[in-house]
Coordinates of C-alpha atoms in Angstrom, one line a residue:
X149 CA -48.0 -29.5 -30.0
X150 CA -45.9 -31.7 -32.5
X151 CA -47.8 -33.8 -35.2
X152 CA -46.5 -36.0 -37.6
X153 CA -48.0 -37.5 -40.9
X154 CA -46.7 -39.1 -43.6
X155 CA -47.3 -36.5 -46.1
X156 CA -44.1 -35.4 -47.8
X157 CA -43.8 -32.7 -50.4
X158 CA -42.9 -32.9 -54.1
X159 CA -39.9 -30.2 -53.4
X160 CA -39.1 -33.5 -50.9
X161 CA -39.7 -36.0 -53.2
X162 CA -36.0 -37.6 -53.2
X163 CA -36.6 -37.7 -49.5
X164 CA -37.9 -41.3 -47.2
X165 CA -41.9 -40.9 -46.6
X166 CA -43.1 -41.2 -43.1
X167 CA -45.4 -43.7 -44.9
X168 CA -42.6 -46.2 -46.2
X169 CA -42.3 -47.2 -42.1
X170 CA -43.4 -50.2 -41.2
X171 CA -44.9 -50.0 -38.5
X172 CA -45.1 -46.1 -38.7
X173 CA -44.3 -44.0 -35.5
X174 CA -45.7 -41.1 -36.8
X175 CA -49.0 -42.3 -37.5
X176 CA -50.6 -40.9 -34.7
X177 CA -49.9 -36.9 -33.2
X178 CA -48.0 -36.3 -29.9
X179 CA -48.9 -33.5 -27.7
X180 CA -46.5 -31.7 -25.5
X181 CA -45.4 -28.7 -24.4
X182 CA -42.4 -27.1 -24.6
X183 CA -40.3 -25.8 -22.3
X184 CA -38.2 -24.5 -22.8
X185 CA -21.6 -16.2 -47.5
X186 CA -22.3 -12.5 -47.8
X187 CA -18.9 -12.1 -46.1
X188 CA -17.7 -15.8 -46.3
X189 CA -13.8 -15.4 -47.5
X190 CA -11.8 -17.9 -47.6
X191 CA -9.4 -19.2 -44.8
X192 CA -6.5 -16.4 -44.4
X193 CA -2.9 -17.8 -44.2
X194 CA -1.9 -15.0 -42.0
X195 CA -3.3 -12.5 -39.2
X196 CA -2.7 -9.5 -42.0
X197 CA -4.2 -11.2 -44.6
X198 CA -8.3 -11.0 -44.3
X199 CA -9.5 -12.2 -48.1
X200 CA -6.8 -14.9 -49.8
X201 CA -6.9 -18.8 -50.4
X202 CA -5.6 -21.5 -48.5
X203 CA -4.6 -24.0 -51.4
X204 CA -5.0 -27.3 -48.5
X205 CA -8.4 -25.8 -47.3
X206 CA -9.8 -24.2 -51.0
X207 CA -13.4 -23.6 -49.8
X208 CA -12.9 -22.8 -46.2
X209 CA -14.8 -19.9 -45.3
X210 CA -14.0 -17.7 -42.0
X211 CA -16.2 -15.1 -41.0
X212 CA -13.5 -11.6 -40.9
X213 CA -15.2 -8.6 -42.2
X214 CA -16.2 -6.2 -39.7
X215 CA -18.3 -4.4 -42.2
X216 CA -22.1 -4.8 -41.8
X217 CA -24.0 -7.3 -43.6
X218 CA -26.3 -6.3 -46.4
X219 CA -30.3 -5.8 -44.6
X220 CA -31.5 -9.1 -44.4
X221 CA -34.6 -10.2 -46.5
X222 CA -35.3 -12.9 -44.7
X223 CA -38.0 -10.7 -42.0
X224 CA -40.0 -9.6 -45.0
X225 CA -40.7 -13.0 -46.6
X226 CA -42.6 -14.2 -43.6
X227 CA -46.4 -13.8 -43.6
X228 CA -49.1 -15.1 -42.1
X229 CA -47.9 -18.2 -39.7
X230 CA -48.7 -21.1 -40.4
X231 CA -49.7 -24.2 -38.4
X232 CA -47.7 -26.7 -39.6
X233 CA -44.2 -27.1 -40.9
X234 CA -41.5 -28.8 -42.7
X235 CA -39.2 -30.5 -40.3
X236 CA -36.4 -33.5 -39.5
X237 CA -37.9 -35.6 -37.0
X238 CA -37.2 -39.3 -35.3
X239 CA -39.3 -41.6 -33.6
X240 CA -37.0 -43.7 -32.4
X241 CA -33.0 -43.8 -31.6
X242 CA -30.1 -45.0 -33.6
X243 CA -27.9 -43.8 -36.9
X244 CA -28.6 -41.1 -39.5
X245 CA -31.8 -43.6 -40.8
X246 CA -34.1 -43.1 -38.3
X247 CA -34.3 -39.4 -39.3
X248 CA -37.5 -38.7 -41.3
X249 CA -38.4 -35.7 -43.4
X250 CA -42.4 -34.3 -42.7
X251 CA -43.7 -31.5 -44.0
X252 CA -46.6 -32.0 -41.0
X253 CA -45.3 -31.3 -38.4
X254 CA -47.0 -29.0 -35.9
X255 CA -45.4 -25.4 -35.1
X256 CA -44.7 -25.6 -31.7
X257 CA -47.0 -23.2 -29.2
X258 CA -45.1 -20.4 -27.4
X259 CA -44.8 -20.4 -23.4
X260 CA -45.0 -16.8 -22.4
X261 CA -41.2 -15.9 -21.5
X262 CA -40.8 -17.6 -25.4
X263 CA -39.9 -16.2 -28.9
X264 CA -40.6 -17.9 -32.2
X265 CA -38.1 -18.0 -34.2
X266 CA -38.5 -18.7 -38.4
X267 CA -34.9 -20.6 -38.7
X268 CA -33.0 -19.6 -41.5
X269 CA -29.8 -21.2 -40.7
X270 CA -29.1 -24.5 -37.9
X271 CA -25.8 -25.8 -37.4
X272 CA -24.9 -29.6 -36.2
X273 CA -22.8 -30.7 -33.0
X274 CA -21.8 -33.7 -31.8
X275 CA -24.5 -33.6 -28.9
X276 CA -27.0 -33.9 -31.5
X277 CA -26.0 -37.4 -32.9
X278 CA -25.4 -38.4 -29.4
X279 CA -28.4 -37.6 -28.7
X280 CA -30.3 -39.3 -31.2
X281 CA -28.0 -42.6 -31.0
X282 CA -29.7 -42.9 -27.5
X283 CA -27.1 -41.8 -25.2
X284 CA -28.5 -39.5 -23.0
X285 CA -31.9 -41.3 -23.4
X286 CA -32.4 -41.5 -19.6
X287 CA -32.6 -37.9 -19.3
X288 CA -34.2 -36.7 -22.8
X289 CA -37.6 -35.6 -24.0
X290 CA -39.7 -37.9 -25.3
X291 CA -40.0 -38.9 -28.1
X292 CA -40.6 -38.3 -31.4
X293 CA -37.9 -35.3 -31.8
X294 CA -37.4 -32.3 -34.1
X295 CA -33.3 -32.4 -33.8
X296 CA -30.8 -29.0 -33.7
X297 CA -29.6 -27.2 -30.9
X298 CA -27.8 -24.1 -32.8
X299 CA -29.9 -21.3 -34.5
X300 CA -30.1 -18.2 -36.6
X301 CA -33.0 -16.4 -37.9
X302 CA -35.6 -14.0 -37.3
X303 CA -38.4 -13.1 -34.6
X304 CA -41.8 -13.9 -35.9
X305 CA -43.5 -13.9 -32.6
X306 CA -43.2 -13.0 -29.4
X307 CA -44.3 -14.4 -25.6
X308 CA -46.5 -12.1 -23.4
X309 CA -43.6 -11.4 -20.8
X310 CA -41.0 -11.3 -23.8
X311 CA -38.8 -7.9 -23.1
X312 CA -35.6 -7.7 -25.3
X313 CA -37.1 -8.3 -28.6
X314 CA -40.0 -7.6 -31.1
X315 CA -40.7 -9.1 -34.6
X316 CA -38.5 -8.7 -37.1
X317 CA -35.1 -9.3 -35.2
X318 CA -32.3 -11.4 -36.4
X319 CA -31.3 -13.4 -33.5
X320 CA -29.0 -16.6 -33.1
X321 CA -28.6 -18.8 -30.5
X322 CA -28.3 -22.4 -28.7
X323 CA -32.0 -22.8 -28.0
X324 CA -31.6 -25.8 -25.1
X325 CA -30.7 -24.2 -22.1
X326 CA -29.6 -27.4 -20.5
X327 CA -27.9 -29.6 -23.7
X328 CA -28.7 -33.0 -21.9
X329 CA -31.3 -32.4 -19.1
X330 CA -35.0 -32.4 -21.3
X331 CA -33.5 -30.9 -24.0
X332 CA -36.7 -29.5 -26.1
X333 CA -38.8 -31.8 -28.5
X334 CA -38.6 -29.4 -31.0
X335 CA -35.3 -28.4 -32.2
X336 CA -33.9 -26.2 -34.8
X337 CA -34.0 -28.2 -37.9
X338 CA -37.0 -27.4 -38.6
X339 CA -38.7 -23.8 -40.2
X340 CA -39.9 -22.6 -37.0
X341 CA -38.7 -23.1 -33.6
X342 CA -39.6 -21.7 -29.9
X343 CA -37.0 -20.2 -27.9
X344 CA -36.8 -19.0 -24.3
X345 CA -35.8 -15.0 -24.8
X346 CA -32.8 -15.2 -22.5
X347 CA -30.6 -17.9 -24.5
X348 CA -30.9 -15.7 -27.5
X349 CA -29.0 -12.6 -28.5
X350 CA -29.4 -10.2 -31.5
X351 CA -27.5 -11.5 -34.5
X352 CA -24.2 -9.7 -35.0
X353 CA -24.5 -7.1 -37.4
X354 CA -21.7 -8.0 -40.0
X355 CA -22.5 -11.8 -40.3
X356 CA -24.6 -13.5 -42.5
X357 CA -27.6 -16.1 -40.9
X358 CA -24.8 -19.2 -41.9
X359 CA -21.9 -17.5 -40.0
X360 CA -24.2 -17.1 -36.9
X361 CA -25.8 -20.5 -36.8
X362 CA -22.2 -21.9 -36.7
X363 CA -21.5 -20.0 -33.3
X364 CA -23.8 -20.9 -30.0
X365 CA -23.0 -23.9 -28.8
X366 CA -19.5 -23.9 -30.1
X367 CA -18.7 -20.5 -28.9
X368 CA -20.5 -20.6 -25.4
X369 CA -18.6 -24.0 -24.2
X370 CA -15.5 -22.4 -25.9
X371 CA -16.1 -19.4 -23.4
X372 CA -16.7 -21.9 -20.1
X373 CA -14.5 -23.9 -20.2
X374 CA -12.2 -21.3 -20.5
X375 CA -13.6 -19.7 -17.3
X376 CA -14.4 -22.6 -15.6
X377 CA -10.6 -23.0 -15.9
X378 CA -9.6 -19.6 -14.5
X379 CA -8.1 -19.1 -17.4
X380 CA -6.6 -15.4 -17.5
X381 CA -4.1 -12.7 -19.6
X382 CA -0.4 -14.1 -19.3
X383 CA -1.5 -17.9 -19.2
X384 CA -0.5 -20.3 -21.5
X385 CA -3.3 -22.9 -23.4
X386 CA -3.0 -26.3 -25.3
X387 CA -6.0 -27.0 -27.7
X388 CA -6.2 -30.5 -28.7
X389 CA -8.4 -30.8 -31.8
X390 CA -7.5 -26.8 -32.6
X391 CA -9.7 -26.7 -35.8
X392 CA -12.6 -28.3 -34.7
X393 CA -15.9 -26.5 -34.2
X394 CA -15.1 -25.9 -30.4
X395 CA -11.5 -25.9 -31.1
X396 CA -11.0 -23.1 -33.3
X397 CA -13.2 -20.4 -31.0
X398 CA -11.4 -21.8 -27.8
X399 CA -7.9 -20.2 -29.8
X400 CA -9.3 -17.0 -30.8
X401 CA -11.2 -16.6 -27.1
X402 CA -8.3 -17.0 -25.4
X403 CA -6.2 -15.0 -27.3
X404 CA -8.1 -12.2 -28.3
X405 CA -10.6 -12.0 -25.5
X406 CA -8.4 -13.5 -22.3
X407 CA -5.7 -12.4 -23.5
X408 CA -3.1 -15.8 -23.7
X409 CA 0.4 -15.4 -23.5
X410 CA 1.0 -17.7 -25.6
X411 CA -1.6 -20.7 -27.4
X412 CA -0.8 -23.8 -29.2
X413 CA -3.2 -25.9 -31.0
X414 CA -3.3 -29.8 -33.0
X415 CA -4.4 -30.3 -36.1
X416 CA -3.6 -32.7 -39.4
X417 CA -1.1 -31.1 -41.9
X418 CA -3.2 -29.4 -44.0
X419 CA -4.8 -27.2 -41.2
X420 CA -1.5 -25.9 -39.6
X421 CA -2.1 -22.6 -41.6
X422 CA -5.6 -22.1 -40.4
X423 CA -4.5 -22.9 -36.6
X424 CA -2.0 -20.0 -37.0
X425 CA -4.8 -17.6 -38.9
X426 CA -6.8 -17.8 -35.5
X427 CA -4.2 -16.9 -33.5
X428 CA -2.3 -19.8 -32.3
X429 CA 1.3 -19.2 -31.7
X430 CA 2.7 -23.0 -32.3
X431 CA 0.8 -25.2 -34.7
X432 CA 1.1 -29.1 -34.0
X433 CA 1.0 -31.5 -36.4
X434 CA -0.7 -34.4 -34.9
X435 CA 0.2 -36.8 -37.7
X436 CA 4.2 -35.8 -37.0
X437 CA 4.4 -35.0 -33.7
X438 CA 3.3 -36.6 -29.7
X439 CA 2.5 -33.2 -28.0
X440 CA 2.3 -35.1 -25.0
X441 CA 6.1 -35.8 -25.3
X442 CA 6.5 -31.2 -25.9
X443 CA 9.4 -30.0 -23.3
X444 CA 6.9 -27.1 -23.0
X445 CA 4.2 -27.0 -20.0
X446 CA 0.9 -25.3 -20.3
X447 CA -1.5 -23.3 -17.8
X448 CA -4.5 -25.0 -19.2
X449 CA -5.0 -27.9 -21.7
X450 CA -8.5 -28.0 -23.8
X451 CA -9.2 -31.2 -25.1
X452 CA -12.0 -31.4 -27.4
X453 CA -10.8 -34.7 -29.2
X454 CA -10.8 -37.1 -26.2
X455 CA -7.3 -37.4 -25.4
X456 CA -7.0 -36.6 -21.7
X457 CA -5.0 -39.2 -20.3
X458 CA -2.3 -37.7 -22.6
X459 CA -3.3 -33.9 -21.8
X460 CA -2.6 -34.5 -18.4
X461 CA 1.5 -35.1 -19.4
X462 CA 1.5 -31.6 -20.8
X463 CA -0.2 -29.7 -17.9
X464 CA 1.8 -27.1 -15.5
X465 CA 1.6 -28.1 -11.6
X466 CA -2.1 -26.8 -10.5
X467 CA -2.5 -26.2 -14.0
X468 CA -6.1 -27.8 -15.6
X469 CA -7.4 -30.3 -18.4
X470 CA -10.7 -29.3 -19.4
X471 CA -12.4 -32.4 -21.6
X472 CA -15.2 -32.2 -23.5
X473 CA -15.2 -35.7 -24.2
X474 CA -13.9 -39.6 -23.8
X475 CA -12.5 -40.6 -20.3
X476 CA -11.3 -38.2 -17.8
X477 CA -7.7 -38.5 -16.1
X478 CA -6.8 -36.1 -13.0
X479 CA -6.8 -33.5 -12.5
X480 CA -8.7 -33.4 -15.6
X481 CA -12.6 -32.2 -15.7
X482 CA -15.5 -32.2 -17.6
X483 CA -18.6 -29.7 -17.9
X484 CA -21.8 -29.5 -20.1
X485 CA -22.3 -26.3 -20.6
X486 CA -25.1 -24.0 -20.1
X487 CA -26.6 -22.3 -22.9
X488 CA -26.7 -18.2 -22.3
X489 CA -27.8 -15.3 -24.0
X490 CA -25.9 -13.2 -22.4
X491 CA -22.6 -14.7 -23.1
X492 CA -23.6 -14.2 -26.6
X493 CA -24.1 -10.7 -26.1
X494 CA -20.9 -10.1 -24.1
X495 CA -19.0 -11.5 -27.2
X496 CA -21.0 -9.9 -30.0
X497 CA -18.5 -6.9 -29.9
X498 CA -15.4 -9.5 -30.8
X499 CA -18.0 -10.8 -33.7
X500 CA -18.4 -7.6 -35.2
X501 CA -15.1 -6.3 -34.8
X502 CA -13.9 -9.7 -37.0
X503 CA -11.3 -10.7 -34.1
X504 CA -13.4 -13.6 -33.6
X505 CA -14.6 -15.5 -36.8
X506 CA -16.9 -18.1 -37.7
X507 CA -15.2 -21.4 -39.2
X508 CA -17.4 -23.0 -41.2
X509 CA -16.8 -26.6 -43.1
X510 CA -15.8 -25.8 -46.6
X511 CA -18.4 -29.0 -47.6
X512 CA -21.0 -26.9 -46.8
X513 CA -23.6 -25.0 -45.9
X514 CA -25.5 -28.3 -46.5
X515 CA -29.1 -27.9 -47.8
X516 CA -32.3 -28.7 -46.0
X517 CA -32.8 -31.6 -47.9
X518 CA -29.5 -33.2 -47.6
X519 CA -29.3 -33.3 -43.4
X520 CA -28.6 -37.1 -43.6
X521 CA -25.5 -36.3 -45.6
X522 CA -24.6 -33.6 -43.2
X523 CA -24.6 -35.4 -40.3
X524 CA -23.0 -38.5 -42.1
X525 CA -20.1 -36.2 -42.6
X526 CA -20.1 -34.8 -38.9
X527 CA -20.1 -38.2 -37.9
X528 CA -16.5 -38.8 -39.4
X529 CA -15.0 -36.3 -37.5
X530 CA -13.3 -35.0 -40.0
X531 CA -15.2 -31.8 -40.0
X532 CA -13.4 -28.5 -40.4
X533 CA -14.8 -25.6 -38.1
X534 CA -19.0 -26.0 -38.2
X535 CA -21.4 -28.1 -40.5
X536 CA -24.1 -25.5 -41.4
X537 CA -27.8 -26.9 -42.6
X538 CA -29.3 -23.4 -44.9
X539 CA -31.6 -22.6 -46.3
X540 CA -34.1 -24.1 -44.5
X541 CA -37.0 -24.5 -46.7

C-alpha cells in the first residue's frame, strides 16, 4: 500500500511540502498492490591505462578495477523495518515540478515470489521522464507514482517462494519487468522498494552500490538489441550516441563480449578519448563529421540518439538499424526491452573482470534531496554515461 501525507522532514526542509498543493493529491492514501566511488577512477585515455585523467572529462568516473570492493556496511545499518518511508512521488503528469518529496509514504507489501530491497543507490533513464511527462499514460499504473526503474542495494526481506536470495545480499537490478506495460507504482527512488526475485542479480563483487545502480536498464537493452540484431564475432557496429548511458555498454558488449570486428561510435569532441577507452576502434566527431556520408558500411547500426533515417545510409545490405528512439526508417527496428535477471548474471563475469565498466556522469552521483536537479540535467541530454541518485536517505 502507498500513502502519502504532507509531512516533510527537517533533513527535507529545502524541499516543496505535499501541503503547499493546492488542491493536494496526496491528501488522501491509495491502496494497491504491487506486482510486480570506492573504485570510481577517472575516465582512462587508453585500453592500458586503468587510473589517469581525462583533462575534457575531469570527473568522469569508469568503473575498471577488478579487485573486490571493500564489505559493504550498508546490510548492517538496517534494523527493524519500518512502515513508512521517504520517497519521490507524483500525482499527476508533466515536468520535473510535479515531483514531490514525502517522508509518508507507505513501504510497499511483498507478493510472495518478491524481495525487498533497502535502495542504496537508483539511477535515472530517459523512460523515467517519459514516463512521468504522460507518454505512455495509456498503459501505466495508476497514479500517484514512486519513480526509478534501476537499483542497487541490499535484501531486507524476502517472499515465501523467494529461492536465490536471503537477507543481507547486495543485489542490483531493473525492477520493472516490462518498462511500459504497468510498470510498478513504486519505484526505486525511494528507501525501500519490492522486487520480483528473477529481475535481480547479486551485485558484482568489485563495484560499489553507485557503479551498479548505473547498469540495469542501460546494460540489458545494450545486450538485446545487440542479439535481437544477430549480432556476432567478426561483424562490424555503428553506435550513434556512443557515450551515452546505453551507448557506451552497447561498445564494450560488442566488443568484449560478441566479439566485433571492428566498432565505431559518435560523440562531441571532448568525448572522442572516452569512446576509444571503451573499445571503439574509430571515434566520430559528430560536431565535424556526417557519418552518414562514411565510405565505410556496417553490419549493424545502434542508434540511441534518434537518427535513424540517417543510420539507414550507413547500413550493409541485410545489415540492421536498431533504434531506441525518434522515427523508424527501414529496415530499421525498434524494441522495449525486457528486464532480466539472468542477463545480469550472465554478464556479472565481464563486470568483475573490469572489461565492462560502469560510466557514470561526472555531475554526479546526485543526492537524494537534489532528484529535481538530476533529472533537469538528464533532461538536456547532455549526460555523460549514467545519472546516479545516492545516498538515498
Amino acid at each position: 500500500m502507498l500513502a502519502t501525507t504532507s509531512t516533510l522532514s527537517s533533513t527535507a526542509s529545502q524541499l516543496t511540502p505535499l501541503s503547499s498543493l493546492s488542491p493536494n493529491p496526496f491528501s488522501v492514501k491509495f491502496s494497491f498492490a504491487f506486482r510486480e566511488n570506492k573504485n570510481r577512477i577517472a575516465v582512462p585515455t587508453s585500453l592500458k591505462s586503468q587510473r589517469c585523467q581525462l583533462s575534457a572529462l575531469p570527473a568522469l568516473r569508469v568503473s575498471a578495477s577488478s579487485q573486490s570492493a571493500p564489505t559493504s556496511v550498508e546490510a548492517s545499518k538496517v534494523s527493524a523495518l519500518p512502515s513508512e518511508m521517504k520517497a519521490w512521488v507524483y500525482g499527476e503528469y508533466g515536468g520535473v515540478d510535479v515531483l514531490k518529496f514525502d517522508t509518508k509514504v507507505a513501504v510497499p507489501e511483498l507478493l510472495e515470489d518478491q524481495v525487498l530491497v533497502k535502495v542504496v543507490a537508483a539511477a535515472l533513464n530517459p523512460v523515467d521522464f517519459k514516463r512521468r511527462q504522460g507518454k505512455f499514460q495509456n498503459t501505466d499504473s495508476p497514479l500517484p507514482t514512486v519513480p526509478g526503474y534501476d537499483v542497487a542495494g541490499v535484501v531486507v526481506k524476502v517472499g515465501s517462494k523467494v529461492k536465490d536470495f536471503k537477507e543481507g545480499d547486495e543485489v542490483y537490478g531493473d525492477i520493472n519487468e516490462k518498462a511500459l506495460e504497468g510498470p510498478k507504482q513504486s519505484g526505486s527512488l525511494a528507501e525501500y522498494t519490492a522486487v520480483e526475485e528473477r529481475l535481480l542479480a547479486l551485485k558484482p563483487k568489485n563495484l560499489d552500490f553507485v557503479q551498479a545502480a548505473a547498469l540495469p536498464l542501460a546494460i540489458e537493452t545494450a545486450y538485446e538489441g545487440l542479439e535481437r540484431t544477430g549480432f556476432s564475432a567478426g561483424k562490424s557496429l555503428l553506435v550513434l550516441n556512443g557515450a551515452g548511458g546505453v551507448g557506451s555498454l552497447v561498445i564494450q558488449l560488442a566488443k568484449h563480449v560478441f566479439g566485433a570486428s571492428r566498432v565505431a561510435a559518435t560523440s562531441s569532441t571532448g568525448k572522442l578519448e572516452l569512446l576509444k577507452s571503451l573499445g571503439a576502434d574509430l571515434a566520430i566527431d559528430y560536431t565535424k563529421e556526417n557519418f552518414e556520408e562514411l565510405p565505410e558500411k556496417f553490419d549493424v547500426v545502434y542508434d540511441a540518439i534518434g537518427q535513424c533515417d540517417k543510420a539507414v545510409k550507413v547500413v550493409k545490405e541485410g545489415g540492421s538499424v536498431v533504434a531506441l528512439t525518434g522515427a523508424v526508417t527501414p529496415p530499421g527496428f525498434r524494441f522495449v526491452v525486457t528486464s532480466n535477471g539472468a542477463v545480469l548474471k550472465k554478464l556479472n563475469p565481464y563486470l568483475e573482470s573490469g572489461k565492462v565498466k560502469a560510466v557514470i556522469d561526472p555531475k554526479g552521483p546526485f543526492p537524494f534531496s537534489k532528484l529535481v536537479e538530476a533529472f533537469s540535467y538528464l533532461e538536456t541530454n547532455r549526460a555523460t554515461g549514467k545519472v546516479v541518485i545516492h545516498p538515498i536517505q
